[in-house]
mmCIF file of C-alpha atoms in Angstrom:
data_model
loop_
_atom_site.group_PDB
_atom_site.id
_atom_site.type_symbol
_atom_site.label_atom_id
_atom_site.label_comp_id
_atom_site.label_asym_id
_atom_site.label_seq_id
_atom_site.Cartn_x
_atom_site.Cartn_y
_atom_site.Cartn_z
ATOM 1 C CA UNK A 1 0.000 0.000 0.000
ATOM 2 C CA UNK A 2 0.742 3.857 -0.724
ATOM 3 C CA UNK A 3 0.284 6.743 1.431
ATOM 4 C CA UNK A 4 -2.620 8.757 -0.691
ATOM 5 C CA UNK A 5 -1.517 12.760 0.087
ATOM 6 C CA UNK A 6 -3.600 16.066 0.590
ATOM 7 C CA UNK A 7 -3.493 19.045 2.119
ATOM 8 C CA UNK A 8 -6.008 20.929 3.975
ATOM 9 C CA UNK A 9 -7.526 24.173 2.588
ATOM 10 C CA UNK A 10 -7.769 25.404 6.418
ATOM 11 C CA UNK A 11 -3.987 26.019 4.951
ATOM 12 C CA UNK A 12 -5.382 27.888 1.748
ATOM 13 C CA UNK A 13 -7.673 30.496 3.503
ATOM 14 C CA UNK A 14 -6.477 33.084 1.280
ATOM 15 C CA UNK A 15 -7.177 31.181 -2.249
ATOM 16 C CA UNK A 16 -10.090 30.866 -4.042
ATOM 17 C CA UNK A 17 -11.221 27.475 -3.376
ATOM 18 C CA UNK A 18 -11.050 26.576 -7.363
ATOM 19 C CA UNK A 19 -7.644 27.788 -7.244
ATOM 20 C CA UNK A 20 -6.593 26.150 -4.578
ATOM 21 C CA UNK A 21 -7.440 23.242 -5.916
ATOM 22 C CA UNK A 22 -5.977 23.402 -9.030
ATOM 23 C CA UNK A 23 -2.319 24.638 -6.857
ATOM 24 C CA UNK A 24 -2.316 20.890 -4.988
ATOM 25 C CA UNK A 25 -3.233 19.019 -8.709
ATOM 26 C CA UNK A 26 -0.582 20.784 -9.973
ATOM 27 C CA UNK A 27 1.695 20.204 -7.169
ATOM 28 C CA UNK A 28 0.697 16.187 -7.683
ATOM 29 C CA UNK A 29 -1.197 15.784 -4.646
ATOM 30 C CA UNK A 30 -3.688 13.502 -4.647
ATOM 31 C CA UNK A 31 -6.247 14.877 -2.099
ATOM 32 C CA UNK A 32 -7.943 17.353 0.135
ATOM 33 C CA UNK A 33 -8.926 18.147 3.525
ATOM 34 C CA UNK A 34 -11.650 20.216 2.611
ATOM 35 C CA UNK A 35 -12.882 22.693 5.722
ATOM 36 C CA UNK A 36 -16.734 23.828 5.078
ATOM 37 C CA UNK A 37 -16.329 27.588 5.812
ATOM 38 C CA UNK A 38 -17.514 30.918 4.349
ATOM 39 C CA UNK A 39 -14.181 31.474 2.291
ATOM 40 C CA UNK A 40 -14.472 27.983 0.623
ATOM 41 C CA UNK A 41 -17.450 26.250 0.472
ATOM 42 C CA UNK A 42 -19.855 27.686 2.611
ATOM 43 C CA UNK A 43 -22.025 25.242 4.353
ATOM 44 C CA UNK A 44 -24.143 28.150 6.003
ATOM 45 C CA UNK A 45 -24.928 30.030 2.852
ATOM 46 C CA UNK A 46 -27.651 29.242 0.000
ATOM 47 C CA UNK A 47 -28.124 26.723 -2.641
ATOM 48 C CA UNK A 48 -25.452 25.144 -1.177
ATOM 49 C CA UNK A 49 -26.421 21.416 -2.666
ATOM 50 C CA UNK A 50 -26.296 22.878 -6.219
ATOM 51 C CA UNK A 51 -22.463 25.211 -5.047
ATOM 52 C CA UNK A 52 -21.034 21.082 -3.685
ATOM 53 C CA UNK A 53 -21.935 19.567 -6.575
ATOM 54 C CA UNK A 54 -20.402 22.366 -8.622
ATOM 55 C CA UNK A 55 -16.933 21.655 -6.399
ATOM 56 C CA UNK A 56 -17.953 17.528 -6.545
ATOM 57 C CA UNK A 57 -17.355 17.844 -10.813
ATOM 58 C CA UNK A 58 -13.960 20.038 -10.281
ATOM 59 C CA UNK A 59 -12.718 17.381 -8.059
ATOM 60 C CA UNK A 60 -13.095 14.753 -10.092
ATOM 61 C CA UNK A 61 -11.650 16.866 -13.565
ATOM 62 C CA UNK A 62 -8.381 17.045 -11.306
ATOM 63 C CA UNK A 63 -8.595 13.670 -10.172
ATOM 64 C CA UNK A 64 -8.762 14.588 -6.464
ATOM 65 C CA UNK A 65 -10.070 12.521 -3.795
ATOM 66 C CA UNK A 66 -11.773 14.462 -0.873
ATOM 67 C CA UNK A 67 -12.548 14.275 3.167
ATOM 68 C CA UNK A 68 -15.025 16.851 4.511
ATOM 69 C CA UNK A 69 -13.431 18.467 7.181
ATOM 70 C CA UNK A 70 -14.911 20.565 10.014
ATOM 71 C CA UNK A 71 -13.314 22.045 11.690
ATOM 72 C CA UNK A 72 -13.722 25.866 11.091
ATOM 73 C CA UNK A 73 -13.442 28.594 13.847
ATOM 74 C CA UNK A 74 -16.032 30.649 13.484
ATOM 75 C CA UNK A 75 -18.230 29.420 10.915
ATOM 76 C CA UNK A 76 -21.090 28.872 13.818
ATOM 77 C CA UNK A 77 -20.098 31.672 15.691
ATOM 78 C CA UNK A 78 -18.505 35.072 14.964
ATOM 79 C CA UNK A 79 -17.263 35.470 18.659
ATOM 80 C CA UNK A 80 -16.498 32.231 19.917
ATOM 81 C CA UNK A 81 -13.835 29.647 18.492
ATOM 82 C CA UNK A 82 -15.352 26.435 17.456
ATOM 83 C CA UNK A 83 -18.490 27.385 19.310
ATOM 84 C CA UNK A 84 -20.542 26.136 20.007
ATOM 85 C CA UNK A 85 -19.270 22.700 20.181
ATOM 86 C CA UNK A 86 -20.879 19.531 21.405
ATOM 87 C CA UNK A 87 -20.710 20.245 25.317
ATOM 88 C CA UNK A 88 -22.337 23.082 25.453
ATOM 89 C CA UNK A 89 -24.820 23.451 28.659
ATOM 90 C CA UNK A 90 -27.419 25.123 26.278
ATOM 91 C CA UNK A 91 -28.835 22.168 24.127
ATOM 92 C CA UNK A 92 -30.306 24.549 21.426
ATOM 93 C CA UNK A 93 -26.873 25.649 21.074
ATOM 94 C CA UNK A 94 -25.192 21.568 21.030
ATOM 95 C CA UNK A 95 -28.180 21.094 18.211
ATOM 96 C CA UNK A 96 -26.710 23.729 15.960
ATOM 97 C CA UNK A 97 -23.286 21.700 16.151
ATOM 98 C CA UNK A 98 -25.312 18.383 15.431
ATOM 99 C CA UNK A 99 -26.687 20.341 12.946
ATOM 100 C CA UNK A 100 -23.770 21.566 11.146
ATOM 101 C CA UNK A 101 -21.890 17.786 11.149
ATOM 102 C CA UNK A 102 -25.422 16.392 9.874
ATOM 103 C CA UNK A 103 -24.890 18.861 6.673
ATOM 104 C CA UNK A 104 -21.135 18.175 6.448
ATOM 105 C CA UNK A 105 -22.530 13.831 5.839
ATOM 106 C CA UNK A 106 -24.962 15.149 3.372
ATOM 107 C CA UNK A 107 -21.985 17.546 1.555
ATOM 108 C CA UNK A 108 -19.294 14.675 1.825
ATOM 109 C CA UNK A 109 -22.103 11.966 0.277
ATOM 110 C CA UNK A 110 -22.461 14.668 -2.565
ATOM 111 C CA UNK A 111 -18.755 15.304 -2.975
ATOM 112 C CA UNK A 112 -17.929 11.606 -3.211
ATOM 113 C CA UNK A 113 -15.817 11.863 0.648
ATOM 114 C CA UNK A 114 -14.191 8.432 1.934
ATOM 115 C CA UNK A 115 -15.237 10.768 5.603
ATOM 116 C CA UNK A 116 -16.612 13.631 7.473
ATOM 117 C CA UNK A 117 -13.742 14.718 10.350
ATOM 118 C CA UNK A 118 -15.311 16.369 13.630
ATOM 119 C CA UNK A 119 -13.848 16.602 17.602
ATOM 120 C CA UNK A 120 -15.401 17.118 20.509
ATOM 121 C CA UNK A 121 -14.959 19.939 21.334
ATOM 122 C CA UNK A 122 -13.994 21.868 25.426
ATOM 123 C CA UNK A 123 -15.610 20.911 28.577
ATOM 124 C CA UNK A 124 -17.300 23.707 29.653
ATOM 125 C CA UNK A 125 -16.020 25.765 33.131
ATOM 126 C CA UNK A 126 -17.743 23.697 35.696
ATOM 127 C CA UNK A 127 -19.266 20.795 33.635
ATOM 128 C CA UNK A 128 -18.584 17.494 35.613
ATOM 129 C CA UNK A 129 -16.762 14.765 33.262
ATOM 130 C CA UNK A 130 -20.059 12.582 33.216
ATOM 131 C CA UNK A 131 -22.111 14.752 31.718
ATOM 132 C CA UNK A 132 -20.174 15.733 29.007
ATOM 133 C CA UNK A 133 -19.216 12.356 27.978
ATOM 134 C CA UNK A 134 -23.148 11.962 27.920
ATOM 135 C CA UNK A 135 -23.393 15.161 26.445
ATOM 136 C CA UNK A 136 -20.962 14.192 23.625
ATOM 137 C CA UNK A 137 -22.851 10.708 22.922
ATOM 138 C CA UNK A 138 -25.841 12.349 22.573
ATOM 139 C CA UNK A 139 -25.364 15.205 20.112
ATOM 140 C CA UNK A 140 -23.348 12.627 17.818
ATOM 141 C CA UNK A 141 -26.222 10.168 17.774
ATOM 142 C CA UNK A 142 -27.955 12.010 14.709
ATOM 143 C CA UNK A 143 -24.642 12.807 13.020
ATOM 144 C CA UNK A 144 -23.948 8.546 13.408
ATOM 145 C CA UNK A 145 -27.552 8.205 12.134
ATOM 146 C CA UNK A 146 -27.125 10.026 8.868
ATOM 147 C CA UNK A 147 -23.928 8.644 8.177
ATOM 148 C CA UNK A 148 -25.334 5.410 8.483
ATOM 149 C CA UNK A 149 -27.989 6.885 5.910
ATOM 150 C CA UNK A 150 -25.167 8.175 3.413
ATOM 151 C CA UNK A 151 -22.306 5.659 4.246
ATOM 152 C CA UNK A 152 -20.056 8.012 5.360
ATOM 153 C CA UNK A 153 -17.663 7.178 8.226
ATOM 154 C CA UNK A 154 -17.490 9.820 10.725
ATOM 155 C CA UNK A 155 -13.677 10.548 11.816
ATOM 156 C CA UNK A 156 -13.358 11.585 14.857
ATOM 157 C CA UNK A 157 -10.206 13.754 16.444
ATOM 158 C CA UNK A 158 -8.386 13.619 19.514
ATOM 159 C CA UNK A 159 -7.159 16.820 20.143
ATOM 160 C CA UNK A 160 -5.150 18.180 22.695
ATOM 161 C CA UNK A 161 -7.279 20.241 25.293
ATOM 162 C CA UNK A 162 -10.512 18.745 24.010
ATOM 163 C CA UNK A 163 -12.669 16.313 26.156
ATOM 164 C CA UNK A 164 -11.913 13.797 23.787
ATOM 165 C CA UNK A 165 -8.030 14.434 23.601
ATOM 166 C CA UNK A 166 -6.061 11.018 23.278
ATOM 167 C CA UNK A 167 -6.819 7.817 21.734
ATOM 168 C CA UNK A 168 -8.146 6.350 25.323
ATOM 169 C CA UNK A 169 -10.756 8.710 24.999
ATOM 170 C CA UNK A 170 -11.720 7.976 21.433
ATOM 171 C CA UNK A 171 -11.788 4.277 22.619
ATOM 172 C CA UNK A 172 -13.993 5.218 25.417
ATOM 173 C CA UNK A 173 -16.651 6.977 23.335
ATOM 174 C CA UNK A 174 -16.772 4.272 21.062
ATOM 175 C CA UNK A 175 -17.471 1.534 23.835
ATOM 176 C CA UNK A 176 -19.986 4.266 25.509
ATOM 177 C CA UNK A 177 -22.008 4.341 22.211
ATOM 178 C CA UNK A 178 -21.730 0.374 21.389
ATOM 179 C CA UNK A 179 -19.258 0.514 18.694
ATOM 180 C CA UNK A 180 -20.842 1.985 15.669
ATOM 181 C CA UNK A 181 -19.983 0.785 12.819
ATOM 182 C CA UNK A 182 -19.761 4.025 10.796
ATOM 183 C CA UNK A 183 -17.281 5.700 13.890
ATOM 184 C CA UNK A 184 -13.832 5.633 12.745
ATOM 185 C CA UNK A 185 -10.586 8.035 14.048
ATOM 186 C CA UNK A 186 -8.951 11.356 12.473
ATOM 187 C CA UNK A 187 -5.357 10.378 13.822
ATOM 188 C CA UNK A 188 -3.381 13.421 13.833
ATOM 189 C CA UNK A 189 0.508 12.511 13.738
ATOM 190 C CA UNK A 190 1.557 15.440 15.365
ATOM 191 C CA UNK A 191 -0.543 15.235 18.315
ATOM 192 C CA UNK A 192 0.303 11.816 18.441
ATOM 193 C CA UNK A 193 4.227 13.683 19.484
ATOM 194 C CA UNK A 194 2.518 16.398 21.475
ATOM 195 C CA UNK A 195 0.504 14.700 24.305
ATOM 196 C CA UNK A 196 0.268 10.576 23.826
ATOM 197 C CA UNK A 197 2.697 8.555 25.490
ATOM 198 C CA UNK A 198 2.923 5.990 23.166
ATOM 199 C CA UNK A 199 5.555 6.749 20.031
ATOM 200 C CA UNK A 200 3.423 8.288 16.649
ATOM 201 C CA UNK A 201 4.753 5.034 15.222
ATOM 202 C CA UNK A 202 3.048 2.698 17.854
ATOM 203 C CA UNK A 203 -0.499 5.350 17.624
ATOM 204 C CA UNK A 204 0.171 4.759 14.034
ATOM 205 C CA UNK A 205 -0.463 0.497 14.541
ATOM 206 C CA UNK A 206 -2.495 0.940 17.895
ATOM 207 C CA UNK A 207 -4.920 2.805 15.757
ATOM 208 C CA UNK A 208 -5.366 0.929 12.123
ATOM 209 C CA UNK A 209 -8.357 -0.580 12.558
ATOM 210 C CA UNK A 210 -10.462 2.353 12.962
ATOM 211 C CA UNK A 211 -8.606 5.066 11.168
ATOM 212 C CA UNK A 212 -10.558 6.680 8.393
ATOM 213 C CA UNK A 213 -8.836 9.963 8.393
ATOM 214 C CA UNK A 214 -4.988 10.668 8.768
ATOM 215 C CA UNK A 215 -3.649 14.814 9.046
ATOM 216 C CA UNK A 216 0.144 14.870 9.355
ATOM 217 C CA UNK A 217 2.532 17.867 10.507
ATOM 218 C CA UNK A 218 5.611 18.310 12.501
ATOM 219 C CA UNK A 219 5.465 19.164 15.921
ATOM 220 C CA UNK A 220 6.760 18.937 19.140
ATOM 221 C CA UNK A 221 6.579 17.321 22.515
ATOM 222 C CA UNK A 222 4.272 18.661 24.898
ATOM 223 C CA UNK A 223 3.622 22.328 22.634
ATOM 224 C CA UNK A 224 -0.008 22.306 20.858
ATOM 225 C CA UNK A 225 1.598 23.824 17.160
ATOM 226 C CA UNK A 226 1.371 22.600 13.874
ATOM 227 C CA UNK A 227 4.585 22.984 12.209
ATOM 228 C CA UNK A 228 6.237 22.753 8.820
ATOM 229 C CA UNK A 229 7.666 19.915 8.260
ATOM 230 C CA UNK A 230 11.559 19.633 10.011
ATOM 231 C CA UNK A 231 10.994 22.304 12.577
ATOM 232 C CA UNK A 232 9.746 19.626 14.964
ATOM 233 C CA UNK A 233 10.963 16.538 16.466
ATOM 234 C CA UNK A 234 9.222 13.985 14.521
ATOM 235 C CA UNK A 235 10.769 10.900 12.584
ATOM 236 C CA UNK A 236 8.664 10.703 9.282
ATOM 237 C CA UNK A 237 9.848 7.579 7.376
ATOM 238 C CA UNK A 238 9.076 5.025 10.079
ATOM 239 C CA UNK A 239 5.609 6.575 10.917
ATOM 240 C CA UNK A 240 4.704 6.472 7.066
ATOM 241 C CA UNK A 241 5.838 2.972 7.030
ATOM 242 C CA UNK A 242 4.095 2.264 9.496
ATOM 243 C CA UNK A 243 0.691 3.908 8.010
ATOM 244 C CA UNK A 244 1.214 2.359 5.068
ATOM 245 C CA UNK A 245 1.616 -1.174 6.692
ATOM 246 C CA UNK A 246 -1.812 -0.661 8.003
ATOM 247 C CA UNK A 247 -3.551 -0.745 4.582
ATOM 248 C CA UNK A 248 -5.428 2.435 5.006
ATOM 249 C CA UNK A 249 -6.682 4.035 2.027
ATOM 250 C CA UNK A 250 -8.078 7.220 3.121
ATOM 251 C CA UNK A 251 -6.116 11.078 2.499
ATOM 252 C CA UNK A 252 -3.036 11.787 4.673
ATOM 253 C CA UNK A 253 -3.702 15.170 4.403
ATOM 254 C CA UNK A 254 -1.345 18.359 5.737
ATOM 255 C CA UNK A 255 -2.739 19.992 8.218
ATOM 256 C CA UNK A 256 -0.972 23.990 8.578
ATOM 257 C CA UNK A 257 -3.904 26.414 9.233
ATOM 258 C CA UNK A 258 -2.227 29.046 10.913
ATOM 259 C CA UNK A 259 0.681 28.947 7.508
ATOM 260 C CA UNK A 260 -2.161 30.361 4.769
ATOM 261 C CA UNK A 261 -0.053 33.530 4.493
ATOM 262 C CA UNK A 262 2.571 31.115 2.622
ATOM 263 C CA UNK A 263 -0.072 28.715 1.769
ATOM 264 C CA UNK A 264 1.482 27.783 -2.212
ATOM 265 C CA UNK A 265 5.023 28.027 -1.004
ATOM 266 C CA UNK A 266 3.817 25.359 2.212
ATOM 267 C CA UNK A 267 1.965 23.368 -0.021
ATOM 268 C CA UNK A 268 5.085 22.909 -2.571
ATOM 269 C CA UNK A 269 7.272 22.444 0.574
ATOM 270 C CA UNK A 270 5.393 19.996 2.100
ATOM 271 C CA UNK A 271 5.067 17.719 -1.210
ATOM 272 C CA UNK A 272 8.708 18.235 -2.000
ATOM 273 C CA UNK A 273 9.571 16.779 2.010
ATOM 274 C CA UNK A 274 7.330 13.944 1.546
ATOM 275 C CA UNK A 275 9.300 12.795 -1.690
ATOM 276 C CA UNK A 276 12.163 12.161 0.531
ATOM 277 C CA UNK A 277 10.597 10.401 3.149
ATOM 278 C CA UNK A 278 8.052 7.940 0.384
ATOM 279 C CA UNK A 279 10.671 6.317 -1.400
ATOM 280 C CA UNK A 280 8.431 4.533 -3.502
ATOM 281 C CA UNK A 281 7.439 8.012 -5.112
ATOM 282 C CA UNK A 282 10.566 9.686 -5.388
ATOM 283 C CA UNK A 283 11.569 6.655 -7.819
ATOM 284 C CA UNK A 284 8.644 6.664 -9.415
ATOM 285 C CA UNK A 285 7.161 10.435 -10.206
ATOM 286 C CA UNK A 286 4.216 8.847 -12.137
ATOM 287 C CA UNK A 287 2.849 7.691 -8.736
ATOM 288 C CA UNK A 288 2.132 11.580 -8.248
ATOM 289 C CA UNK A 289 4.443 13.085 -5.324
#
């Protein structure tokens, strides 16, 4: 097996969606991590089934393969960062999250995803652990129905600082709901470095049979920053072994939001790292890295 590669147009903020993803064809990757915001495609604004399947027929003329990512700041809420999330105490305000991952299954059935990527957002100041564990179960029940509906694997992310922050957690969620079938894992390889205490090589194996969504970056121990690739402390070529080992055949997608500023010259970086560290595609450019 082959790593398949993307990169996420949280990374692009400052491209036209079209031309962003004409930048990664050209640049041979194989993939996006596409974020529903206002700046790309919008998931809050009009007509939007008839604006997806206007991106679904670009995506395939370049050949790209696609996971719907959600992961926006303030797509939901002008004030608040990822709010409001999935813990909220306000239920109406939990629904609006529900609803917003709901729509992100329906845009990723339409676009052809292999997976719709979500977290779980803070626990609230005061919230006791319980409740937002039952909290979390029970505004992801409709988002697990409708991907049932569509066939889309939901991917969710541990992420540092989250209630749901480490692969233990993700493991307890999915015991807690009974092991959906459709709930898979967005493993993130650098926060595999930052915070787990297993090796990003052994969250790499730990994790295969329920990944359906990879993001990779550099980072380092114990800081919460994605960085370009070599200005962190990971190892890359065993941890891509290692993913490809698994047989996954989802996006490994780049995840540098906070780089858009140098979004083209990360994106060429970024592809031309990877070609040292996939031998298989530096020897053979027709594989498309």
């Amino acid at each position: 097996m082959s790593v398949r590669l993307g990169y996420g147009t949280n990374g692009l903020t400052d491209l036209r969606l079209d031309d962003a993803l004409s930048l990664l064809a050209d640049l041979g990757y194989e993939g996006v991590g596409l974020t529903l915001d206002h700046m790309h495609l919008d998931p809050m604004a009009p007509e939007l089934a008839a604006r997806t399947g206007k991106v679904a027929r670009r995506l395939g003329e370049l050949g790209l393969g696609v996971t719907v990512e959600t992961g926006a700041r303030y797509v939901l809420d002008p004030r608040r960062k990822h709010g409001p999330t999935l813990l909220d105490a306000d239920p109406d305000a939990r629904a609006r999250r529900t609803e917003l991952l709901v729509t992100a299954v329906r845009v990723a059935a339409d676009l052809g995803a292999h997976a719709v990527h979500c977290f779980s957002g803070i626990t609230p100041e005061g919230t006791d652990g319980d409740i937002a564990w039952k909290r979390l179960g029970e505004s992801l029940a409709p988002v697990l129905d409708a991907a049932e509906r569509a066939g889309v694997p939901l991917a969710i992310e541990p992420e540092p600082g989250h209630l749901l922050a480490t692969l233990a957690d993700f493991h307890r969620l999915r015991e807690q709901l009974g092991d959906p079938e459709l709930l898979g894992l967005t493993l993130d390889i650098g926060h595999c470095q930052c915070l787990e205490p297993a090796s990003p090589v052994e969250c790499v194996r730990a994790a295969a049979p329920w990944l359906r969504h990879v993001q990779i970056e550099d980072m380092r121990r114990g800081v919460h920053e994605h960085l370009p690739f070599g200005d962190g402390e990971i190892d890359f070529p065993p941890v891509l072994e290692a993913l490809s080992a698994t047989g996954y055949q989802g996006l490994t997608v780049v995840e540098l939001p906070r780089h858009s500023h140098a979004g083209p010259e990360q994106a060429r970086r970024s592809i031309e790292f990877l070609r040292t560290v996939l031998p298989d595609r530096a020897a053979d450019p027709a594989k498309g890295v």
